[in-house]
Coordinates of C-alpha atoms (C1' of nucleotides) in Angstrom, one line a residue:
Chain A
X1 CA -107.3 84.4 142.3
X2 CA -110.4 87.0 142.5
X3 CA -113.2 84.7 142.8
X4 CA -116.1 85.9 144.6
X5 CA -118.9 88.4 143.0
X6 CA -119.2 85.8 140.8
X7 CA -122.9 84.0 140.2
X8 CA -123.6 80.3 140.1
X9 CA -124.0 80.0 136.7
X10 CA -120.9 81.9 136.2
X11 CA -119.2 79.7 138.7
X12 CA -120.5 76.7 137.1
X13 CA -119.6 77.7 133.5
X14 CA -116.2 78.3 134.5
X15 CA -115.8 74.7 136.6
X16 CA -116.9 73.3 133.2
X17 CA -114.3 75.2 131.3
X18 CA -111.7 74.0 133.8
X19 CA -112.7 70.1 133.7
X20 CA -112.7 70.7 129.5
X21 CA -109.0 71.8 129.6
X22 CA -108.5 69.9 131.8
X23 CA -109.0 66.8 129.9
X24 CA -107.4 68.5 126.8
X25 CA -104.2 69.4 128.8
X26 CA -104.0 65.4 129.6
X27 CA -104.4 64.3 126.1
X28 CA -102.7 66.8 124.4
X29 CA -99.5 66.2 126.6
X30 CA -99.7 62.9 126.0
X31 CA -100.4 62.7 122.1
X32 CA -99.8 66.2 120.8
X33 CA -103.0 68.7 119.1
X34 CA -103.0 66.6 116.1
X35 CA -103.9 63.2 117.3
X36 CA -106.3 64.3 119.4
X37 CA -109.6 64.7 118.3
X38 CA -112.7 66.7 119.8
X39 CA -114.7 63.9 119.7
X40 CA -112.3 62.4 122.4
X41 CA -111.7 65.4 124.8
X42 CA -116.1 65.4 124.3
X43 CA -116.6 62.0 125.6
X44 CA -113.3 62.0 128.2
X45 CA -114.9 65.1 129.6
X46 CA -118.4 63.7 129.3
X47 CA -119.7 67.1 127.6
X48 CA -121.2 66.5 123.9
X49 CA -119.0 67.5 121.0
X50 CA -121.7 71.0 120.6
X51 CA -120.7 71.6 124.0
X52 CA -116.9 72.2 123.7
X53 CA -118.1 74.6 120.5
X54 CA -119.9 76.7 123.2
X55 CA -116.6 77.0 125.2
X56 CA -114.4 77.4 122.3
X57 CA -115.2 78.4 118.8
X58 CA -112.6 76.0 117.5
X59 CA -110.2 73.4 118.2
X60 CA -106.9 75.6 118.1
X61 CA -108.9 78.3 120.7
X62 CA -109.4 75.4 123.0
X63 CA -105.5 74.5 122.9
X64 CA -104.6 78.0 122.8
X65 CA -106.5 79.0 126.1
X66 CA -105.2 76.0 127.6
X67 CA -101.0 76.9 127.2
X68 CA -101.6 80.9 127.5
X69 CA -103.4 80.3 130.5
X70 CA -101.0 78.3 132.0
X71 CA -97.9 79.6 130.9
X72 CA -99.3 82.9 132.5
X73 CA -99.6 81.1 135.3
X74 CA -96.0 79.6 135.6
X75 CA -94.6 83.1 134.4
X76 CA -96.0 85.1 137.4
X77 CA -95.5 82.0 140.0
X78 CA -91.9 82.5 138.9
X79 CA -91.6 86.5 139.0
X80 CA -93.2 86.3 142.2
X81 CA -90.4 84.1 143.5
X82 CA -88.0 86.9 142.1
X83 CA -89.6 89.3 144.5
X84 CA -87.5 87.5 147.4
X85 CA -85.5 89.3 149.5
X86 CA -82.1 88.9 149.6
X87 CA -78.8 88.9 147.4
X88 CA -79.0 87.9 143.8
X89 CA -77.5 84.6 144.7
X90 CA -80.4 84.1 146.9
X91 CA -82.9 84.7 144.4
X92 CA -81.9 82.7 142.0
X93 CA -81.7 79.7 144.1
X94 CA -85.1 80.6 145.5
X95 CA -86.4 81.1 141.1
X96 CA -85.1 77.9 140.7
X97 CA -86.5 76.3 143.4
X98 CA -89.3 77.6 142.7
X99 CA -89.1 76.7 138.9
X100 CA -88.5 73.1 140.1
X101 CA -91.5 72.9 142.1
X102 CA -93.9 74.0 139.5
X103 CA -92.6 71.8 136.6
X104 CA -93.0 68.8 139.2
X105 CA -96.4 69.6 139.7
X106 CA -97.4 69.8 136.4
X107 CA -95.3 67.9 134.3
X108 CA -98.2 66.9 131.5
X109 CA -98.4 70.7 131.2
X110 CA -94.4 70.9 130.9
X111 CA -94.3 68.8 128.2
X112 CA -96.8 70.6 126.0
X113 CA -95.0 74.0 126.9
X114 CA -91.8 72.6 125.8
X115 CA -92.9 71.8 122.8
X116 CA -94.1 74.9 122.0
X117 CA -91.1 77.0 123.1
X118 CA -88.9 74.6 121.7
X119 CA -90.0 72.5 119.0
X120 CA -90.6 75.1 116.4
X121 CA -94.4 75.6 117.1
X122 CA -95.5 73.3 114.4
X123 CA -98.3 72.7 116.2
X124 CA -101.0 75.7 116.2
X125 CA -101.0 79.1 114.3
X126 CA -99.0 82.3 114.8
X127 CA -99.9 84.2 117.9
X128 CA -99.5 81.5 120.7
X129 CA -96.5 81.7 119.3
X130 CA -95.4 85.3 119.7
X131 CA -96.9 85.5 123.4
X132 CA -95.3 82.4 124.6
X133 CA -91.9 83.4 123.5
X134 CA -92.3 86.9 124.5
X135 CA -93.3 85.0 127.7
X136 CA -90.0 83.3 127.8
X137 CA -87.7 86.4 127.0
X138 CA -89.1 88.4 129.6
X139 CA -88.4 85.7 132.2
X140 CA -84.7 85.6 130.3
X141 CA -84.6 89.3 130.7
X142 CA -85.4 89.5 134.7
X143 CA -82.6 86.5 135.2
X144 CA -80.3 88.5 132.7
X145 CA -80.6 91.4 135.4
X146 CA -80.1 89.4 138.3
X147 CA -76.7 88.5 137.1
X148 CA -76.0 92.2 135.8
X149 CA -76.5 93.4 139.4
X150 CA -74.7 90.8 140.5
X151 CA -71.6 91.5 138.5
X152 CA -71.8 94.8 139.2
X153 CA -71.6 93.8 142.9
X154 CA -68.5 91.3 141.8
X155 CA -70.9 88.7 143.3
X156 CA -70.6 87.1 139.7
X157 CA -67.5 87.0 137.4
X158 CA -68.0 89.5 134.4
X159 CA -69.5 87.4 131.4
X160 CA -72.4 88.6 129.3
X161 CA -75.2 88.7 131.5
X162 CA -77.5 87.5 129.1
X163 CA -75.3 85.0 128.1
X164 CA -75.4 83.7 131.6
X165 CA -79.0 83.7 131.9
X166 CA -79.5 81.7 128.6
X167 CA -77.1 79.3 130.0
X168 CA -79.0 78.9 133.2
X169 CA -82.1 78.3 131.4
X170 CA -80.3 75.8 129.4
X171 CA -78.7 73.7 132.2
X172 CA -81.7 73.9 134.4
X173 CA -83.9 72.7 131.9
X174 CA -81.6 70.0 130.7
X175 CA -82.0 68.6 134.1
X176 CA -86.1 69.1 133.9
X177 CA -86.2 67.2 131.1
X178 CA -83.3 64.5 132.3
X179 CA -85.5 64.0 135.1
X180 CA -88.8 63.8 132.6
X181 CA -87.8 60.9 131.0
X182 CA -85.8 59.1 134.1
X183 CA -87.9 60.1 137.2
X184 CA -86.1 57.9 139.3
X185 CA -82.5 58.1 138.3
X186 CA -81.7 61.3 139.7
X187 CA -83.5 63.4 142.5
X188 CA -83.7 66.8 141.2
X189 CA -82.2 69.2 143.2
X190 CA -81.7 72.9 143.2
X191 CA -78.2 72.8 144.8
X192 CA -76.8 70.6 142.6
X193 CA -78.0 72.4 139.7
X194 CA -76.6 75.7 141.0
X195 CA -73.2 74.3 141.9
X196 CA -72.4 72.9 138.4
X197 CA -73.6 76.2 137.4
X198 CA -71.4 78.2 139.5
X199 CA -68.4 76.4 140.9
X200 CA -65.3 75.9 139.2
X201 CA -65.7 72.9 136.6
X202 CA -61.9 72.8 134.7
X203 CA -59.1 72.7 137.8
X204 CA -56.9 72.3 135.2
X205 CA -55.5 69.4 137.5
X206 CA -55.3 71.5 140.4
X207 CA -54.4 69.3 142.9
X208 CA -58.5 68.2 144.1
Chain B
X1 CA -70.1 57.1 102.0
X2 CA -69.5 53.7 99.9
X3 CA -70.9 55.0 96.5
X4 CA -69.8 52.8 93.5
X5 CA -70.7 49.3 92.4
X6 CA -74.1 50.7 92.1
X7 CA -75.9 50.8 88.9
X8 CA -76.8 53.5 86.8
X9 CA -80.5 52.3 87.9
X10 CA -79.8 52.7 91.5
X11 CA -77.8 55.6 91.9
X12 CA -81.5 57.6 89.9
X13 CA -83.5 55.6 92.4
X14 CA -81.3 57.1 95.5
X15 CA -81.0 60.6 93.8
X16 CA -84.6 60.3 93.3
X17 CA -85.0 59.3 96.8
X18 CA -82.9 62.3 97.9
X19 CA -85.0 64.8 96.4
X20 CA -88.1 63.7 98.0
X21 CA -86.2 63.5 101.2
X22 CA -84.9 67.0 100.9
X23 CA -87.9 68.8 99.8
X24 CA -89.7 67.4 102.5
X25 CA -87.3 68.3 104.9
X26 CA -87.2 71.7 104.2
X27 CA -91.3 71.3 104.5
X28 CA -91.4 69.8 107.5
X29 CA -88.8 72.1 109.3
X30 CA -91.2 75.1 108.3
X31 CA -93.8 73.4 108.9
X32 CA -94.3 70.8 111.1
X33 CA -95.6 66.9 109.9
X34 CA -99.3 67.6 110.2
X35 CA -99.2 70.9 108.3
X36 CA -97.3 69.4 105.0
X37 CA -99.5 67.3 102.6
X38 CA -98.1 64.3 100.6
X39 CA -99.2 66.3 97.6
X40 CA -97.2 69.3 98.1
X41 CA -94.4 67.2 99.2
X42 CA -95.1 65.5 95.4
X43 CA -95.8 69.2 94.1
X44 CA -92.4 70.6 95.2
X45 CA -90.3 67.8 94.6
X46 CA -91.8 67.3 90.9
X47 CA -93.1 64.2 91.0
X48 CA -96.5 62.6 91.5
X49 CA -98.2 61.2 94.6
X50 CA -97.6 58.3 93.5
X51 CA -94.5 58.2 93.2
X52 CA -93.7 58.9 96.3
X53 CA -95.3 55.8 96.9
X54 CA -93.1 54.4 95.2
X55 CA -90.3 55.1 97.7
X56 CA -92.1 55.6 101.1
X57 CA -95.0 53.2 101.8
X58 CA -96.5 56.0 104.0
X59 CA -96.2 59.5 104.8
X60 CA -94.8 58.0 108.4
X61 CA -92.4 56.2 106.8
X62 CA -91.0 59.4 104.6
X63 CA -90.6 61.3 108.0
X64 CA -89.0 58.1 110.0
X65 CA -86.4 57.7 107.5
X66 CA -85.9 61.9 106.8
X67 CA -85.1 62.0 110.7
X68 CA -82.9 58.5 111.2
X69 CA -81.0 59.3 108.5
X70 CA -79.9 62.4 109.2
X71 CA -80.0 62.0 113.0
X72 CA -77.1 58.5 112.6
X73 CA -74.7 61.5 110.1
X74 CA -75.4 64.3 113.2
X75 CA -74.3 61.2 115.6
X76 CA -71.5 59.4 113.4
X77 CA -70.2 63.1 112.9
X78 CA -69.9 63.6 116.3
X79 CA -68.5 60.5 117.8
X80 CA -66.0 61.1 114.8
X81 CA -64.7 64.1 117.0
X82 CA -64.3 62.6 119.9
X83 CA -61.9 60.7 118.4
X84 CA -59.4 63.3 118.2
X85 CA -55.9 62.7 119.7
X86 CA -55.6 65.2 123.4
X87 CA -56.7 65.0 126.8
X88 CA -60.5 65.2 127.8
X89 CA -60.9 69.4 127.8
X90 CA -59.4 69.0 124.1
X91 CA -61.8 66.3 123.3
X92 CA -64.8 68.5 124.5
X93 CA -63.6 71.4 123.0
X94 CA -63.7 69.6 119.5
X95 CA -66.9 68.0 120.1
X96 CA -68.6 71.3 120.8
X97 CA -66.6 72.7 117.8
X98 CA -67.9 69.7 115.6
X99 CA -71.6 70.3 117.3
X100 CA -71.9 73.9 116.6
X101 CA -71.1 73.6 113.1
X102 CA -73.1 71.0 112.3
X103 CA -75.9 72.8 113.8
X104 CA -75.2 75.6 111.6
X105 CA -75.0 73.7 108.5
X106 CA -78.1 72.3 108.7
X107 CA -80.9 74.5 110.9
X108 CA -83.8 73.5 109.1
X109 CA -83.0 69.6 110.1
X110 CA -82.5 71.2 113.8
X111 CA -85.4 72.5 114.6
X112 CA -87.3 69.1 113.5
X113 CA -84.5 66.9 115.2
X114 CA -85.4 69.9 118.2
X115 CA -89.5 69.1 118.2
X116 CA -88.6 65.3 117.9
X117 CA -86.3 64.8 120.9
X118 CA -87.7 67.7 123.0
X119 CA -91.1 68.0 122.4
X120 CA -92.4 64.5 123.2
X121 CA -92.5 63.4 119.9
X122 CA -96.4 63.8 119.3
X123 CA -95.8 64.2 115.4
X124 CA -95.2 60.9 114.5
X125 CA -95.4 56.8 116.6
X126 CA -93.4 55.3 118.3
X127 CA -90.1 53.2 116.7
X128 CA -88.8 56.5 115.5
X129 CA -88.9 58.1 119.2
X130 CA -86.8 54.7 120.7
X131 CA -83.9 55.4 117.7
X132 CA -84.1 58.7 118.2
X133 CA -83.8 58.9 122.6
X134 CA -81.4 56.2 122.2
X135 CA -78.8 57.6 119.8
X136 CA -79.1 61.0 122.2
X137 CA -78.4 58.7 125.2
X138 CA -75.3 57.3 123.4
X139 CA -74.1 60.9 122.8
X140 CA -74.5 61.4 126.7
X141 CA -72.6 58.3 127.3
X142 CA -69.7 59.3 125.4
X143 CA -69.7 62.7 127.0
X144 CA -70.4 61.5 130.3
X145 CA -67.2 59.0 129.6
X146 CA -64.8 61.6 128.8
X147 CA -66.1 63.4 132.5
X148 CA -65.4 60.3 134.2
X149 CA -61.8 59.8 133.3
X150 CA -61.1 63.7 133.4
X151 CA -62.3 64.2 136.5
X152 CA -60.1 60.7 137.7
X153 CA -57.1 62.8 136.5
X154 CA -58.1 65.6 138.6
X155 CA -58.4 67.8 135.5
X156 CA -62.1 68.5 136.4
X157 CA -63.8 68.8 139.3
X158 CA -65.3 66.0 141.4
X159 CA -69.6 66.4 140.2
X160 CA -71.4 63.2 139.1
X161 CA -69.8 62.7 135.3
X162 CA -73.7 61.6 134.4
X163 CA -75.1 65.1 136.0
X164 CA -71.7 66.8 133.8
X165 CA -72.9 65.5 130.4
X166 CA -76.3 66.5 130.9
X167 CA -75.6 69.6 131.8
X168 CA -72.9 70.2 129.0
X169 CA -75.7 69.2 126.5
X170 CA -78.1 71.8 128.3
X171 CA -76.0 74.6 127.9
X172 CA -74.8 73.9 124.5
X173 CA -78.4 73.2 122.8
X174 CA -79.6 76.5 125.3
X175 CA -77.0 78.7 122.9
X176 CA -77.5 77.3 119.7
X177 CA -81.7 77.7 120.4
X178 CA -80.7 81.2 120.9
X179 CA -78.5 81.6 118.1
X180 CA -81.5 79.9 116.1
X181 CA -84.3 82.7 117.6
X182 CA -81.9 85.4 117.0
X183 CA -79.1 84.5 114.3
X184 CA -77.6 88.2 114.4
X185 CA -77.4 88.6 118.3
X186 CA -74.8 86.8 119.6
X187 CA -72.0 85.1 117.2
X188 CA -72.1 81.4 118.3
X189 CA -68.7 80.5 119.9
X190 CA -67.6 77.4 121.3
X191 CA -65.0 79.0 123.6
X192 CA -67.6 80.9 125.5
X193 CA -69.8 78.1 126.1
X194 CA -66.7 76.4 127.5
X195 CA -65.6 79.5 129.7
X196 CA -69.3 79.6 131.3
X197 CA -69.4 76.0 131.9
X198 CA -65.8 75.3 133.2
X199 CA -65.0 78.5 134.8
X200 CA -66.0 80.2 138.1
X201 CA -69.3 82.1 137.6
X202 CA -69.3 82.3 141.6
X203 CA -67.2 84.9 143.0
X204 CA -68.6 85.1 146.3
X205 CA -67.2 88.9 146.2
X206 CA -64.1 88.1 145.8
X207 CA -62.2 91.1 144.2
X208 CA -62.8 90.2 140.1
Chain C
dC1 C1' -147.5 74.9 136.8
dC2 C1' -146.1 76.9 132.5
dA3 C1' -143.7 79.4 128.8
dA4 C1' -139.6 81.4 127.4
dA5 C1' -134.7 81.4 127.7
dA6 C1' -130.5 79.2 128.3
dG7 C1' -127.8 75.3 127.9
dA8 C1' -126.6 70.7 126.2
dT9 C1' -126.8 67.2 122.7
dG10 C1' -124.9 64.3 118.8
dA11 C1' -126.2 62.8 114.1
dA12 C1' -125.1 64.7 109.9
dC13 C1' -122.3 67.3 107.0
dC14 C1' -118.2 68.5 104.6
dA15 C1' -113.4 69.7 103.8
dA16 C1' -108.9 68.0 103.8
dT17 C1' -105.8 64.6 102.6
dA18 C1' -103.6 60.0 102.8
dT19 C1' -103.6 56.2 99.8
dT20 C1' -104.7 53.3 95.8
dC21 C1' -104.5 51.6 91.2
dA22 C1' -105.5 51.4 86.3
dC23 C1' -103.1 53.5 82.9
dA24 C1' -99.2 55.9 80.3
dA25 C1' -94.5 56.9 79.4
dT26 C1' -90.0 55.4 79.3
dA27 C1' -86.0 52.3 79.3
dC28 C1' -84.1 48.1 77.9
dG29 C1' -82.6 43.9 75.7
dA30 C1' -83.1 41.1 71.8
Chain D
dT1 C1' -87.7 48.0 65.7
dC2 C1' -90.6 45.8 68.9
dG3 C1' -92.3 43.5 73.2
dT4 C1' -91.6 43.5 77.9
dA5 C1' -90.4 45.4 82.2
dT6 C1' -89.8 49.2 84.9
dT7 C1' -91.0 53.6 86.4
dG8 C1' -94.1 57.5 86.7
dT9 C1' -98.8 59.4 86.8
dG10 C1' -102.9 61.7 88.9
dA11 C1' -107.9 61.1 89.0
dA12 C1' -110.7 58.6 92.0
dT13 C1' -111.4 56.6 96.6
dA14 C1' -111.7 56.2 101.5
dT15 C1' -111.2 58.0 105.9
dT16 C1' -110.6 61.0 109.3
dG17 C1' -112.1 64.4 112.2
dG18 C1' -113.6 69.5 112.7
dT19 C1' -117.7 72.0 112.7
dT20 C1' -122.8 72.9 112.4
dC21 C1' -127.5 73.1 113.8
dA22 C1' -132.1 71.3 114.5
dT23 C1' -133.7 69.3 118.5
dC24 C1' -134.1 68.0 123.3
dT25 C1' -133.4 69.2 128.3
dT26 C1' -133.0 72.1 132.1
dT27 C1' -133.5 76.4 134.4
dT28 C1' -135.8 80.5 135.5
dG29 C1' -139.2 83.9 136.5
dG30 C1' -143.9 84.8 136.9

DNA sequence: CCAAAAGATGAACCAATATTCACAATACGA
DNA sequence: TCGTATTGTGAATATTGGTTCATCTTTTGG
């Protein structure tokens, strides 16, 4: 983002940082904060154990830097992609496009996030806690919108905005996660996705 | 389920057995596996550390059988309601029905069934993870079953049945994670999550 | 080239806690 | 009632792994 003005030292201090959580993302998305030890994010990273302690004052600060800073990340990548023009249908295919292509790119990081948002936060302290799931319901909140405009505009049949928005979230990550743990099985697709959403699933035998 | 023709003896051992099991459950839900010692697992449940030894080998093994046990009643329960006599929506409907109310019977064994199945199972090894995916495959199968031979009736629309399950599941864990974030919000009601998922959310502007 | 500062190191320390086991309490059958 | 078997106990042990800090290395400015 702003780089520049910056000096070398403070350039190099923060390309260590990086290659530190960097590490730590891998191993934590593989193995979880608790079977992970510093010694092994020290000698992965080749930085001595002192080291990380001059980067983070303790283990949790390292993990916590290393979700809030991405989650950041992934929230404005996908408010940004709100900021398209066009109807509301529009936007939320281009969200969920958009949504797609950033879990695919970092799908170690997905899996930490998940956990997090999903799985009861066991794993750090309060705090991360309350700013990833504020995190969340703001992203809930902008969709929520979207489909309150749209119903207004009759673009959308009148349900509970929110309602809608929670189920969107719900049946696009289902497929995130489908496609997680069976990369192969099923290409993942914004389309598809948005028609099971928004067609007509019960014909009620309808002749097809 | 088959009680008698045990002994005095064995019915303690299994009461004694449950006790453990429950306390620790309601630990564990708080609290995650890392963050809950044997000795207040012992404390709580009025026993001593050893004797919890007694019944679980390891602290591992205490999780493993908390979570299998109660996973194969969330998934007998289930398949139980797809039993039910009437055609494929019916079936759903009941299922969903059966779902919810299981979920609100036990939230505490939710939200650590949640961390295990979602969040990459970091807390404990593996073994527990393969029972765990695969009994949540089974439940997709079933769904995914009744799709198939709704859709061959013409009662549903033509999507992939597979793509259907998953994102039936998606939608239905996205409300009842709401409903467990904000219990006062939104009243959790099978018929709505049906109407969102089967009906027209796309009107295209057609007058509503 | 040198001294002071800044940065990096990793052995040692220590707190937390999983697990063991020698012993005590209790139940049981004779 | 008594000896044996079963069950329960919790202090002691062992291990793991987070954190510290005295020391070494590198950089910087003169």
């Amino acid at each position: 983002m702003e780089d520049l003005k910056l000096s070398r030292k403070e350039r190099e201090y923060l390309r260590h940082r990086q290659e530190i959580l960097q590490v730590a993302l891998k191993l934590f998305s593989e193995r979880g904060f608790h079977n992970v030890s510093m010694h092994e994010i020290a000698q992965k990273s080749e930085f001595a154990v002192g080291t990380l302690y001059k980067f983070f004052s303790k283990k949790e600060d390292l993990y916590l830097a290393l979700i809030l800073e991405k989650a950041r990340e992934f929230r404005s990548a996908l408010t940004a992609a709100l900021q398209t023009p066009g109807d509301e249908m529009k936007k939320i295919r281009t969200w969920l496009e958009a949504k797609i292509r950033l879990f695919m790119d970092s799908l170690d990081f997905v899996r930490l996030y998940v956990a997090e948002t999903r799985g009861g936060s066991f794993n750090i302290k309060a705090g991360l806690d309350k700013e990833i799931k504020k995190n969340y319901e703001m992203t809930l909140k902008e969709i929520e919108a979207l489909f309150a405009s749209g119903i207004k505009k009759k673009l959308f049949a009148k349900f509970d905005p929110h309602l809608l928005a929670v189920a969107l979230e719900g049946i696009s990550n289902a497929f995130l996660f489908e496609h997680l743990e069976h990369p192969d099985k099923h290409w993942l697709d914004a389309n598809l996705i948005l028609e099971i959403f928004f067609q007509q699933v019960y014909t009620g035998g309808a002749h097809g």
